[in-house]
Amino acid sequence: MKEIVILGSTGSIGTQTLEVVENNSSLHVKALAAGSNIELLGKQIEKFMPEMVCVYDSSKALVLKKRLEAKGGDYKHIDIVTGMEGLTECASIHGADTVVAAVTGMIGIKPVIEAIQSGKDIAFANKETLVTAGHIIMPMVNKYKVKLLPVDSEHSAIFQCIGGQHGNKPSKIILTASGGPFRGMKKDQLDKITPADALKHPNWSMGRKITIDSATMVNKGLEVIEAKWLFGMDIENIEVVIQPQSIIHSMVEFKDGAVIAQLGTPDMKLPIQYALCYPERNSLPGERLDFYKIPQITFEKPDLETFEGLELAYKAGEAGGSMLTVFNAANEKAVAMFLAGKTGFLNIAEIIKECMAAHKNIDNPSLSDILEVEQDVYRYIESRYL
Ligand code: NDP
Ligand code: MG
């Protein structure tokens, strides 16, 4: 039996992870964590009876605790924790084997570090954490001899392509991208985009923040940096190719020119299950690829002039250090502002660009440097734009 903790259990990845747990008798839920959605958490608790539950929002945690006490029986014994302390407690809970990092944003850094230090394997969806703290996390993975298994579909694809290559390292990573809902449009057409327009992704159903990131292509930029950390690859050897049908999930090229790809229908349960059951491949119900129904698989170059966020990610990736935090934090703030109707779609990349230009890079930033730079970026944006 593998005991798992899900950080972000009420989100898109979190709920699909619980579907995977239901499909695999070898997986058992030890702890769950979410931000504030206690209605859904309540249902998840009834079904999976975890030992510990974190609700980041302390007033909501109290409401949940009272509800469980009123229900009585085993519910009374569930440990309800809150805040960052609660998140790290869940991440390091005794007896868990794997922590699924599926919160959104840099809030995941401390719990992921705590989980690694307590010897847990990580099923990694929370790309913002790896992007900003990859230089701290990757050496820790070696030091504590834990496994870091990618959940992001592209990185899972690369991981699957590299497996069975007898340690031969690819010379190039080819990350595929759907291009998002605005593929083919130019800046003058993107000027009036509303959050409702941007929240419609053609191929994947995901949380709000990553859906906006997909529309701006910042998501692909974050994934380029994620690939750099996960696979120890130089940024210039990571190429992005638009593949609008989302059938090829990514590819690797070897020095002899061989290209290996992983294909499948767009279903996040596959990479989630692969990360949780690795190296086993268990059965997974769902649609299969029918080659006679795929009209075409096509490829395009990304339009870096229109989708500047991707170009800025390459710049941040080359600079490294605290510039990665600036890129990510500026995007997190700008996306929240866009979703709240406080800034326009094209301003997201503008805000990132301005924050990066104003930043003096710190090489090899410590965890406290990272968290300080994050707050500095938020303050800078607030002073300029709000
Ligand atoms: P969602 O917005 O759907 O879910 C986010 C989850 O994090 C929710 O459970 C939310 O709880 C929880 N959360 C938010 N803030 C906190 C907090 N302070 N403490 C504890 N929990 C918190 O996001 P997704 O599932 O789409 O994405 C999660 C991560 O996975 C992101 O980093 C994303 O980039 C990455 N990813 C997602 C993919 C997808 O298909 N969705 C694909 C590849 C990567 P609550 O509901 O209570 O707010
Ligand atoms: Mg992805």
Tab-separated table of C-alpha atoms and ligand atoms in Angstrom:
chain	number	residue	atom	x	y	z
A	1	MET	CA	0.000	0.000	0.000
A	2	LYS	CA	1.315	3.445	-0.902
A	3	GLU	CA	0.246	6.219	1.467
A	4	ILE	CA	-0.216	9.564	-0.246
A	5	VAL	CA	-0.696	13.181	0.755
A	6	ILE	CA	-2.428	15.569	-1.663
A	7	LEU	CA	-1.603	19.253	-1.330
A	8	GLY	CA	-4.338	20.985	-3.338
A	9	SER	CA	-6.888	18.136	-3.206
A	10	THR	CA	-9.857	20.317	-4.235
A	11	GLY	CA	-8.257	21.571	-7.461
A	12	SER	CA	-8.180	20.193	-10.972
A	13	ILE	CA	-5.094	18.013	-10.386
A	14	GLY	CA	-6.174	17.189	-6.814
A	15	THR	CA	-9.620	15.880	-7.776
A	16	GLN	CA	-8.172	13.873	-10.682
A	17	THR	CA	-5.582	12.435	-8.287
A	18	LEU	CA	-8.423	11.218	-6.079
A	19	GLU	CA	-10.025	9.563	-9.137
A	20	VAL	CA	-6.703	7.788	-9.713
A	21	VAL	CA	-6.667	6.680	-6.065
A	22	GLU	CA	-10.158	5.211	-6.519
A	23	ASN	CA	-8.905	3.331	-9.574
A	24	ASN	CA	-5.873	1.832	-7.760
A	25	SER	CA	-6.333	-0.381	-4.721
A	26	SER	CA	-2.593	0.026	-3.934
A	27	LEU	CA	-3.038	3.744	-3.172
A	28	HIS	CA	-4.384	5.136	0.098
A	29	VAL	CA	-4.946	8.749	1.185
A	30	LYS	CA	-3.093	9.764	4.352
A	31	ALA	CA	-3.672	13.532	4.316
A	32	LEU	CA	-5.411	16.221	2.280
A	33	ALA	CA	-4.811	19.967	2.047
A	34	ALA	CA	-6.647	22.824	0.365
A	35	GLY	CA	-6.975	26.587	0.604
A	36	SER	CA	-10.552	27.210	1.688
A	37	ASN	CA	-13.025	24.944	-0.138
A	38	ILE	CA	-14.366	23.098	2.913
A	39	GLU	CA	-17.541	21.966	1.124
A	40	LEU	CA	-15.580	19.789	-1.299
A	41	LEU	CA	-13.040	18.855	1.375
A	42	GLY	CA	-15.931	17.609	3.523
A	43	LYS	CA	-17.043	15.246	0.730
A	44	GLN	CA	-13.462	14.068	0.160
A	45	ILE	CA	-13.063	13.390	3.886
A	46	GLU	CA	-16.220	11.221	3.909
A	47	LYS	CA	-14.924	9.171	1.013
A	48	PHE	CA	-11.234	8.835	1.881
A	49	MET	CA	-11.093	9.273	5.712
A	50	PRO	CA	-7.621	10.865	5.885
A	51	GLU	CA	-5.757	11.137	9.194
A	52	MET	CA	-4.949	14.814	8.737
A	53	VAL	CA	-6.547	17.678	6.797
A	54	CYS	CA	-5.120	21.153	6.289
A	55	VAL	CA	-7.334	24.126	5.458
A	56	TYR	CA	-5.020	27.063	4.861
A	57	ASP	CA	-7.697	29.602	5.796
A	58	SER	CA	-7.908	29.442	9.607
A	59	SER	CA	-11.563	30.537	9.952
A	60	LYS	CA	-12.627	27.870	7.433
A	61	ALA	CA	-10.476	25.302	9.258
A	62	LEU	CA	-12.405	26.050	12.445
A	63	VAL	CA	-15.772	25.618	10.708
A	64	LEU	CA	-14.650	22.269	9.285
A	65	LYS	CA	-13.363	21.128	12.682
A	66	LYS	CA	-16.725	21.925	14.300
A	67	ARG	CA	-18.614	20.110	11.544
A	68	LEU	CA	-16.481	16.980	11.988
A	69	GLU	CA	-16.851	17.071	15.765
A	70	ALA	CA	-20.625	17.302	15.368
A	71	LYS	CA	-20.583	14.234	13.092
A	72	GLY	CA	-18.785	12.292	15.845
A	73	GLY	CA	-17.370	8.766	15.413
A	74	ASP	CA	-14.062	8.510	13.549
A	75	TYR	CA	-14.487	12.048	12.183
A	76	LYS	CA	-13.619	13.412	15.638
A	77	HIS	CA	-10.125	11.932	15.394
A	78	ILE	CA	-9.162	13.627	12.125
A	79	ASP	CA	-6.433	16.151	12.818
A	80	ILE	CA	-7.433	19.547	11.349
A	81	VAL	CA	-4.467	21.867	10.819
A	82	THR	CA	-4.136	25.293	9.213
A	83	GLY	CA	-1.800	27.848	7.606
A	84	MET	CA	1.736	27.235	6.368
A	85	GLU	CA	2.470	25.256	9.519
A	86	GLY	CA	-0.459	22.968	8.716
A	87	LEU	CA	0.622	22.547	5.107
A	88	THR	CA	4.145	21.538	6.123
A	89	GLU	CA	2.727	19.221	8.804
A	90	CYS	CA	0.672	17.424	6.141
A	91	ALA	CA	3.658	17.316	3.767
A	92	SER	CA	5.864	15.644	6.374
A	93	ILE	CA	3.269	13.432	8.091
A	94	HIS	CA	4.750	10.227	9.470
A	95	GLY	CA	3.969	7.135	7.416
A	96	ALA	CA	3.277	8.821	4.058
A	97	ASP	CA	5.285	7.698	1.015
A	98	THR	CA	4.424	10.257	-1.672
A	99	VAL	CA	3.322	13.875	-1.574
A	100	VAL	CA	1.355	15.134	-4.567
A	101	ALA	CA	2.320	18.800	-4.914
A	102	ALA	CA	-0.786	20.225	-6.602
A	103	VAL	CA	-1.265	23.639	-5.040
A	104	THR	CA	-0.974	26.612	-7.366
A	105	GLY	CA	1.926	29.009	-6.962
A	106	MET	CA	5.020	29.543	-4.843
A	107	ILE	CA	3.031	28.697	-1.699
A	108	GLY	CA	4.241	25.133	-2.430
A	109	ILE	CA	7.951	25.807	-1.843
A	110	LYS	CA	8.137	25.281	1.926
A	111	PRO	CA	5.881	22.191	2.078
A	112	VAL	CA	7.743	20.538	-0.814
A	113	ILE	CA	11.116	21.151	0.887
A	114	GLU	CA	9.698	19.792	4.140
A	115	ALA	CA	8.359	16.686	2.362
A	116	ILE	CA	11.745	15.972	0.748
A	117	GLN	CA	13.548	16.433	4.066
A	118	SER	CA	11.239	13.881	5.646
A	119	GLY	CA	12.029	11.370	2.906
A	120	LYS	CA	8.840	11.519	0.832
A	121	ASP	CA	8.769	11.069	-2.927
A	122	ILE	CA	7.149	13.988	-4.736
A	123	ALA	CA	4.606	13.744	-7.550
A	124	PHE	CA	5.175	17.239	-8.914
A	125	ALA	CA	2.464	19.315	-10.574
A	126	ASN	CA	3.197	22.618	-8.805
A	127	LYS	CA	5.548	24.048	-11.466
A	128	GLU	CA	5.851	27.525	-9.878
A	129	THR	CA	7.701	25.939	-6.953
A	130	LEU	CA	10.190	24.135	-9.153
A	131	VAL	CA	10.714	27.156	-11.408
A	132	THR	CA	11.643	29.467	-8.540
A	133	ALA	CA	13.432	27.039	-6.213
A	134	GLY	CA	14.740	24.336	-8.573
A	135	HIS	CA	18.351	25.047	-7.582
A	136	ILE	CA	17.454	24.249	-3.960
A	137	ILE	CA	15.051	21.368	-4.595
A	138	MET	CA	17.033	19.305	-7.138
A	139	PRO	CA	20.173	18.882	-4.946
A	140	MET	CA	17.887	18.011	-2.005
A	141	VAL	CA	16.259	15.259	-4.069
A	142	ASN	CA	19.721	13.659	-4.422
A	143	LYS	CA	20.733	14.292	-0.834
A	144	TYR	CA	17.591	12.739	0.670
A	145	LYS	CA	17.433	10.019	-2.039
A	146	VAL	CA	13.781	10.653	-2.870
A	147	LYS	CA	12.099	10.428	-6.271
A	148	LEU	CA	10.752	13.512	-8.020
A	149	LEU	CA	8.140	12.316	-10.493
A	150	PRO	CA	6.687	14.807	-12.972
A	151	VAL	CA	2.909	15.176	-13.239
A	152	ASP	CA	2.891	17.958	-15.821
A	153	SER	CA	1.927	16.097	-19.008
A	154	GLU	CA	4.887	17.342	-21.079
A	155	HIS	CA	7.439	16.456	-18.407
A	156	SER	CA	5.825	13.101	-17.794
A	157	ALA	CA	6.077	12.521	-21.548
A	158	ILE	CA	9.791	13.393	-21.535
A	159	PHE	CA	10.335	11.188	-18.475
A	160	GLN	CA	8.596	8.317	-20.297
A	161	CYS	CA	10.655	8.939	-23.470
A	162	ILE	CA	13.951	8.890	-21.545
A	163	GLY	CA	13.064	5.720	-19.613
A	164	GLY	CA	14.566	2.656	-21.251
A	165	GLN	CA	17.356	4.649	-22.955
A	166	HIS	CA	20.035	3.050	-20.731
A	167	GLY	CA	21.047	6.411	-19.264
A	168	ASN	CA	21.666	8.065	-22.660
A	169	LYS	CA	20.904	11.736	-22.133
A	170	PRO	CA	18.874	13.493	-24.817
A	171	SER	CA	20.641	16.297	-26.676
A	172	LYS	CA	17.397	18.214	-27.052
A	173	ILE	CA	13.972	18.406	-25.451
A	174	ILE	CA	11.040	19.327	-27.680
A	175	LEU	CA	8.164	20.595	-25.561
A	176	THR	CA	4.865	20.590	-27.378
A	177	ALA	CA	2.244	23.290	-26.803
A	178	SER	CA	-1.369	23.546	-27.924
A	179	GLY	CA	-0.926	27.283	-28.504
A	180	GLY	CA	-3.971	27.966	-26.314
A	181	PRO	CA	-7.270	29.566	-27.320
A	182	PHE	CA	-5.649	32.562	-29.067
A	183	ARG	CA	-3.238	30.741	-31.352
A	184	GLY	CA	-2.880	32.605	-34.636
A	185	MET	CA	-4.126	35.934	-33.237
A	186	LYS	CA	-2.066	39.121	-33.178
A	187	LYS	CA	-1.730	41.754	-30.444
A	188	ASP	CA	-4.436	44.048	-31.827
A	189	GLN	CA	-6.938	41.152	-31.555
A	190	LEU	CA	-5.803	40.277	-28.023
A	191	ASP	CA	-6.216	43.776	-26.692
A	192	LYS	CA	-9.850	43.326	-25.626
A	193	ILE	CA	-9.669	39.752	-24.343
A	194	THR	CA	-11.709	39.222	-21.145
A	195	PRO	CA	-11.078	36.624	-18.407
A	196	ALA	CA	-14.105	34.659	-19.714
A	197	ASP	CA	-12.528	34.464	-23.212
A	198	ALA	CA	-9.171	33.392	-21.790
A	199	LEU	CA	-10.664	30.743	-19.502
A	200	LYS	CA	-11.793	28.627	-22.482
A	201	HIS	CA	-8.970	26.206	-23.271
A	202	PRO	CA	-9.442	24.137	-26.438
A	203	ASN	CA	-8.049	20.801	-25.182
A	204	TRP	CA	-7.536	20.729	-21.403
A	205	SER	CA	-9.810	21.541	-18.448
A	206	MET	CA	-7.609	23.026	-15.705
A	207	GLY	CA	-7.525	25.488	-12.781
A	208	ARG	CA	-8.051	29.191	-13.531
A	209	LYS	CA	-4.454	30.355	-13.115
A	210	ILE	CA	-2.881	27.740	-15.399
A	211	THR	CA	-5.649	28.283	-17.972
A	212	ILE	CA	-4.693	31.971	-18.202
A	213	ASP	CA	-1.011	30.951	-18.295
A	214	SER	CA	-1.835	28.707	-21.256
A	215	ALA	CA	-3.585	31.565	-23.046
A	216	THR	CA	-0.559	33.875	-22.601
A	217	MET	CA	1.888	30.981	-23.230
A	218	VAL	CA	3.599	31.843	-19.937
A	219	ASN	CA	2.666	28.278	-18.993
A	220	LYS	CA	4.961	26.965	-21.728
A	221	GLY	CA	7.665	29.329	-20.491
A	222	LEU	CA	7.310	27.959	-16.960
A	223	GLU	CA	7.506	24.461	-18.454
A	224	VAL	CA	10.758	25.264	-20.293
A	225	ILE	CA	12.310	26.229	-16.940
A	226	GLU	CA	10.682	23.225	-15.244
A	227	ALA	CA	12.322	20.974	-17.860
A	228	LYS	CA	15.692	22.649	-17.273
A	229	TRP	CA	15.577	21.691	-13.585
A	230	LEU	CA	13.981	18.265	-13.919
A	231	PHE	CA	16.219	16.969	-16.695
A	232	GLY	CA	19.372	19.062	-16.116
A	233	MET	CA	19.123	20.504	-19.620
A	234	ASP	CA	20.510	23.852	-20.814
A	235	ILE	CA	17.759	26.294	-21.769
A	236	GLU	CA	19.038	26.601	-25.359
A	237	ASN	CA	18.473	22.872	-25.869
A	238	ILE	CA	14.800	23.091	-24.937
A	239	GLU	CA	12.631	23.893	-27.925
A	240	VAL	CA	8.914	24.702	-27.976
A	241	VAL	CA	6.818	23.451	-30.885
A	242	ILE	CA	3.125	24.209	-31.324
A	243	GLN	CA	1.128	20.999	-31.863
A	244	PRO	CA	-2.481	22.245	-31.693
A	245	GLN	CA	-4.231	18.860	-31.387
A	246	SER	CA	-2.413	18.029	-28.070
A	247	ILE	CA	-1.739	14.446	-29.138
A	248	ILE	CA	2.060	14.443	-28.914
A	249	HIS	CA	2.729	15.331	-25.274
A	250	SER	CA	6.446	16.042	-25.856
A	251	MET	CA	9.550	14.584	-27.486
A	252	VAL	CA	13.275	14.119	-26.971
A	253	GLU	CA	16.038	14.021	-29.557
A	254	PHE	CA	19.250	12.048	-29.082
A	255	LYS	CA	22.686	12.842	-30.509
A	256	ASP	CA	22.217	10.332	-33.341
A	257	GLY	CA	19.129	12.278	-34.483
A	258	ALA	CA	16.546	9.775	-33.190
A	259	VAL	CA	13.405	11.486	-31.895
A	260	ILE	CA	11.200	9.694	-29.356
A	261	ALA	CA	7.697	10.975	-28.610
A	262	GLN	CA	4.921	10.068	-26.187
A	263	LEU	CA	1.376	10.232	-27.562
A	264	GLY	CA	-2.070	9.872	-26.042
A	265	THR	CA	-5.465	11.481	-25.627
A	266	PRO	CA	-5.355	14.607	-23.421
A	267	ASP	CA	-6.073	13.127	-19.977
A	268	MET	CA	-4.113	14.255	-16.903
A	269	LYS	CA	-5.003	11.034	-15.080
A	270	LEU	CA	-2.340	9.222	-17.130
A	271	PRO	CA	0.642	11.314	-15.935
A	272	ILE	CA	-0.826	11.453	-12.402
A	273	GLN	CA	-1.194	7.665	-12.229
A	274	TYR	CA	2.226	7.096	-13.812
A	275	ALA	CA	3.825	9.338	-11.168
A	276	LEU	CA	1.986	7.597	-8.328
A	277	CYS	CA	2.515	4.012	-9.487
A	278	TYR	CA	5.963	4.379	-11.152
A	279	PRO	CA	7.524	2.197	-12.454
A	280	GLU	CA	4.318	0.147	-12.811
A	281	ARG	CA	1.860	0.884	-15.609
A	282	ASN	CA	-1.595	0.124	-14.272
A	283	SER	CA	-4.736	0.008	-16.355
A	284	LEU	CA	-6.567	3.303	-16.750
A	285	PRO	CA	-10.082	3.507	-18.128
A	286	GLY	CA	-10.641	6.229	-20.692
A	287	GLU	CA	-10.524	7.117	-24.343
A	288	ARG	CA	-7.758	5.584	-26.446
A	289	LEU	CA	-6.046	7.196	-29.418
A	290	ASP	CA	-7.803	6.236	-32.607
A	291	PHE	CA	-5.368	7.061	-35.404
A	292	TYR	CA	-8.082	6.882	-38.030
A	293	LYS	CA	-10.075	9.594	-36.257
A	294	ILE	CA	-7.187	12.040	-35.895
A	295	PRO	CA	-7.507	14.288	-38.936
A	296	GLN	CA	-3.943	15.602	-38.726
A	297	ILE	CA	-1.021	16.196	-36.421
A	298	THR	CA	0.407	19.585	-37.341
A	299	PHE	CA	3.345	21.680	-36.160
A	300	GLU	CA	3.935	25.431	-35.982
A	301	LYS	CA	6.584	27.767	-34.627
A	302	PRO	CA	5.481	29.762	-31.557
A	303	ASP	CA	4.783	33.452	-32.221
A	304	LEU	CA	7.124	35.064	-29.695
A	305	GLU	CA	6.237	38.576	-30.765
A	306	THR	CA	2.576	38.160	-29.841
A	307	PHE	CA	3.098	35.791	-26.908
A	308	GLU	CA	5.952	37.659	-25.283
A	309	GLY	CA	5.619	35.753	-22.007
A	310	LEU	CA	7.356	32.754	-23.596
A	311	GLU	CA	10.293	34.839	-24.754
A	312	LEU	CA	10.581	36.421	-21.284
A	313	ALA	CA	10.681	32.929	-19.760
A	314	TYR	CA	13.685	32.054	-21.949
A	315	LYS	CA	15.385	35.275	-20.772
A	316	ALA	CA	14.635	34.492	-17.123
A	317	GLY	CA	15.791	30.902	-17.660
A	318	GLU	CA	19.108	32.094	-19.110
A	319	ALA	CA	19.626	34.617	-16.306
A	320	GLY	CA	18.702	32.081	-13.586
A	321	GLY	CA	19.004	33.090	-9.914
A	322	SER	CA	16.304	35.330	-8.480
A	323	MET	CA	15.188	36.428	-11.983
A	324	LEU	CA	13.201	33.183	-12.076
A	325	THR	CA	11.285	34.297	-8.981
A	326	VAL	CA	10.678	37.709	-10.532
A	327	PHE	CA	9.325	36.121	-13.718
A	328	ASN	CA	7.040	33.805	-11.783
A	329	ALA	CA	5.891	36.195	-9.038
A	330	ALA	CA	5.155	39.003	-11.511
A	331	ASN	CA	3.084	36.562	-13.547
A	332	GLU	CA	1.196	35.254	-10.477
A	333	LYS	CA	0.292	38.808	-9.466
A	334	ALA	CA	-0.548	39.970	-12.997
A	335	VAL	CA	-2.797	36.941	-13.626
A	336	ALA	CA	-4.650	37.543	-10.335
A	337	MET	CA	-5.137	41.176	-11.387
A	338	PHE	CA	-6.369	40.139	-14.837
A	339	LEU	CA	-8.835	37.646	-13.344
A	340	ALA	CA	-10.099	40.380	-10.991
A	341	GLY	CA	-10.650	42.720	-13.934
A	342	LYS	CA	-7.863	45.057	-12.758
A	343	THR	CA	-5.604	44.817	-15.790
A	344	GLY	CA	-5.754	43.847	-19.458
A	345	PHE	CA	-4.650	40.571	-21.053
A	346	LEU	CA	-1.630	42.015	-22.853
A	347	ASN	CA	-0.513	43.793	-19.673
A	348	ILE	CA	0.379	40.440	-18.107
A	349	ALA	CA	3.545	40.161	-20.231
A	350	GLU	CA	4.161	43.919	-19.915
A	351	ILE	CA	4.120	43.691	-16.122
A	352	ILE	CA	6.513	40.711	-16.151
A	353	LYS	CA	8.840	42.564	-18.531
A	354	GLU	CA	8.859	45.687	-16.381
A	355	CYS	CA	9.539	43.745	-13.170
A	356	MET	CA	12.392	41.827	-14.802
A	357	ALA	CA	13.951	45.051	-16.137
A	358	ALA	CA	13.812	46.636	-12.664
A	359	HIS	CA	15.407	43.651	-10.877
A	360	LYS	CA	19.047	43.244	-9.903
A	361	ASN	CA	19.649	39.512	-10.175
A	362	ILE	CA	20.845	37.506	-7.168
A	363	ASP	CA	22.809	34.352	-8.043
A	364	ASN	CA	21.910	31.220	-6.153
A	365	PRO	CA	19.233	32.834	-3.930
A	366	SER	CA	18.426	31.244	-0.560
A	367	LEU	CA	14.860	30.337	0.356
A	368	SER	CA	14.510	33.565	2.319
A	369	ASP	CA	15.912	35.574	-0.668
A	370	ILE	CA	13.280	33.938	-2.890
A	371	LEU	CA	10.419	34.737	-0.528
A	372	GLU	CA	11.711	38.303	-0.071
A	373	VAL	CA	12.008	38.887	-3.823
A	374	GLU	CA	8.469	37.531	-4.247
A	375	GLN	CA	7.102	40.107	-1.783
A	376	ASP	CA	9.217	42.895	-3.358
A	377	VAL	CA	7.723	42.073	-6.769
A	378	TYR	CA	4.172	42.147	-5.382
A	379	ARG	CA	4.825	45.518	-3.696
A	380	TYR	CA	6.407	46.937	-6.868
A	381	ILE	CA	3.400	45.932	-8.982
A	382	GLU	CA	0.949	47.299	-6.417
A	383	SER	CA	2.759	50.635	-6.315
A	384	ARG	CA	2.805	50.916	-10.118
A	385	TYR	CA	-0.523	49.442	-11.172
A	386	LEU	CA	-3.057	49.456	-8.341
B	1	NDP	P1	-6.572	24.641	-9.142
B	1	NDP	O1	-6.722	26.114	-9.037
B	1	NDP	O2	-7.650	23.862	-9.788
B	1	NDP	O3	-6.338	24.043	-7.678
B	1	NDP	C1	-5.442	24.610	-6.762
B	1	NDP	C2	-5.493	23.822	-5.467
B	1	NDP	O4	-4.591	24.422	-4.532
B	1	NDP	C3	-6.868	23.836	-4.802
B	1	NDP	O5	-7.057	22.627	-4.128
B	1	NDP	C4	-6.737	24.978	-3.799
B	1	NDP	O6	-7.630	24.902	-2.718
B	1	NDP	C5	-5.323	24.720	-3.341
B	1	NDP	N1	-4.724	25.880	-2.700
B	1	NDP	C6	-4.661	27.142	-3.149
B	1	NDP	N2	-4.056	27.939	-2.251
B	1	NDP	C7	-3.724	27.136	-1.208
B	1	NDP	C8	-3.091	27.346	0.019
B	1	NDP	N3	-2.670	28.547	0.400
B	1	NDP	N4	-2.905	26.278	0.839
B	1	NDP	C9	-3.344	25.053	0.495
B	1	NDP	N5	-3.946	24.787	-0.657
B	1	NDP	C10	-4.139	25.825	-1.505
B	1	NDP	O7	-5.174	24.400	-9.852
B	1	NDP	P2	-4.718	23.161	-10.776
B	1	NDP	O8	-5.094	21.872	-10.128
B	1	NDP	O9	-5.109	23.400	-12.167
B	1	NDP	O10	-3.116	23.336	-10.743
B	1	NDP	C11	-2.352	22.998	-9.604
B	1	NDP	C12	-0.873	23.049	-9.978
B	1	NDP	O11	-0.626	22.049	-10.968
B	1	NDP	C13	-0.432	24.388	-10.623
B	1	NDP	O12	0.881	24.661	-10.244
B	1	NDP	C14	-0.501	24.097	-12.107
B	1	NDP	O13	0.389	24.890	-12.841
B	1	NDP	C15	-0.077	22.640	-12.139
B	1	NDP	N6	-0.575	21.881	-13.308
B	1	NDP	C16	-1.923	21.761	-13.532
B	1	NDP	C17	-2.391	21.066	-14.629
B	1	NDP	C18	-3.866	20.868	-14.867
B	1	NDP	O14	-4.236	20.158	-15.808
B	1	NDP	N7	-4.736	21.450	-14.079
B	1	NDP	C19	-1.466	20.477	-15.618
B	1	NDP	C20	-0.084	20.616	-15.251
B	1	NDP	C21	0.331	21.306	-14.147
B	1	NDP	P3	-9.095	25.644	-2.770
B	1	NDP	O15	-9.892	24.860	-3.766
B	1	NDP	O16	-9.598	25.522	-1.401
B	1	NDP	O17	-8.815	27.056	-3.202
B	2	MG	MG	1.723	21.082	-19.121
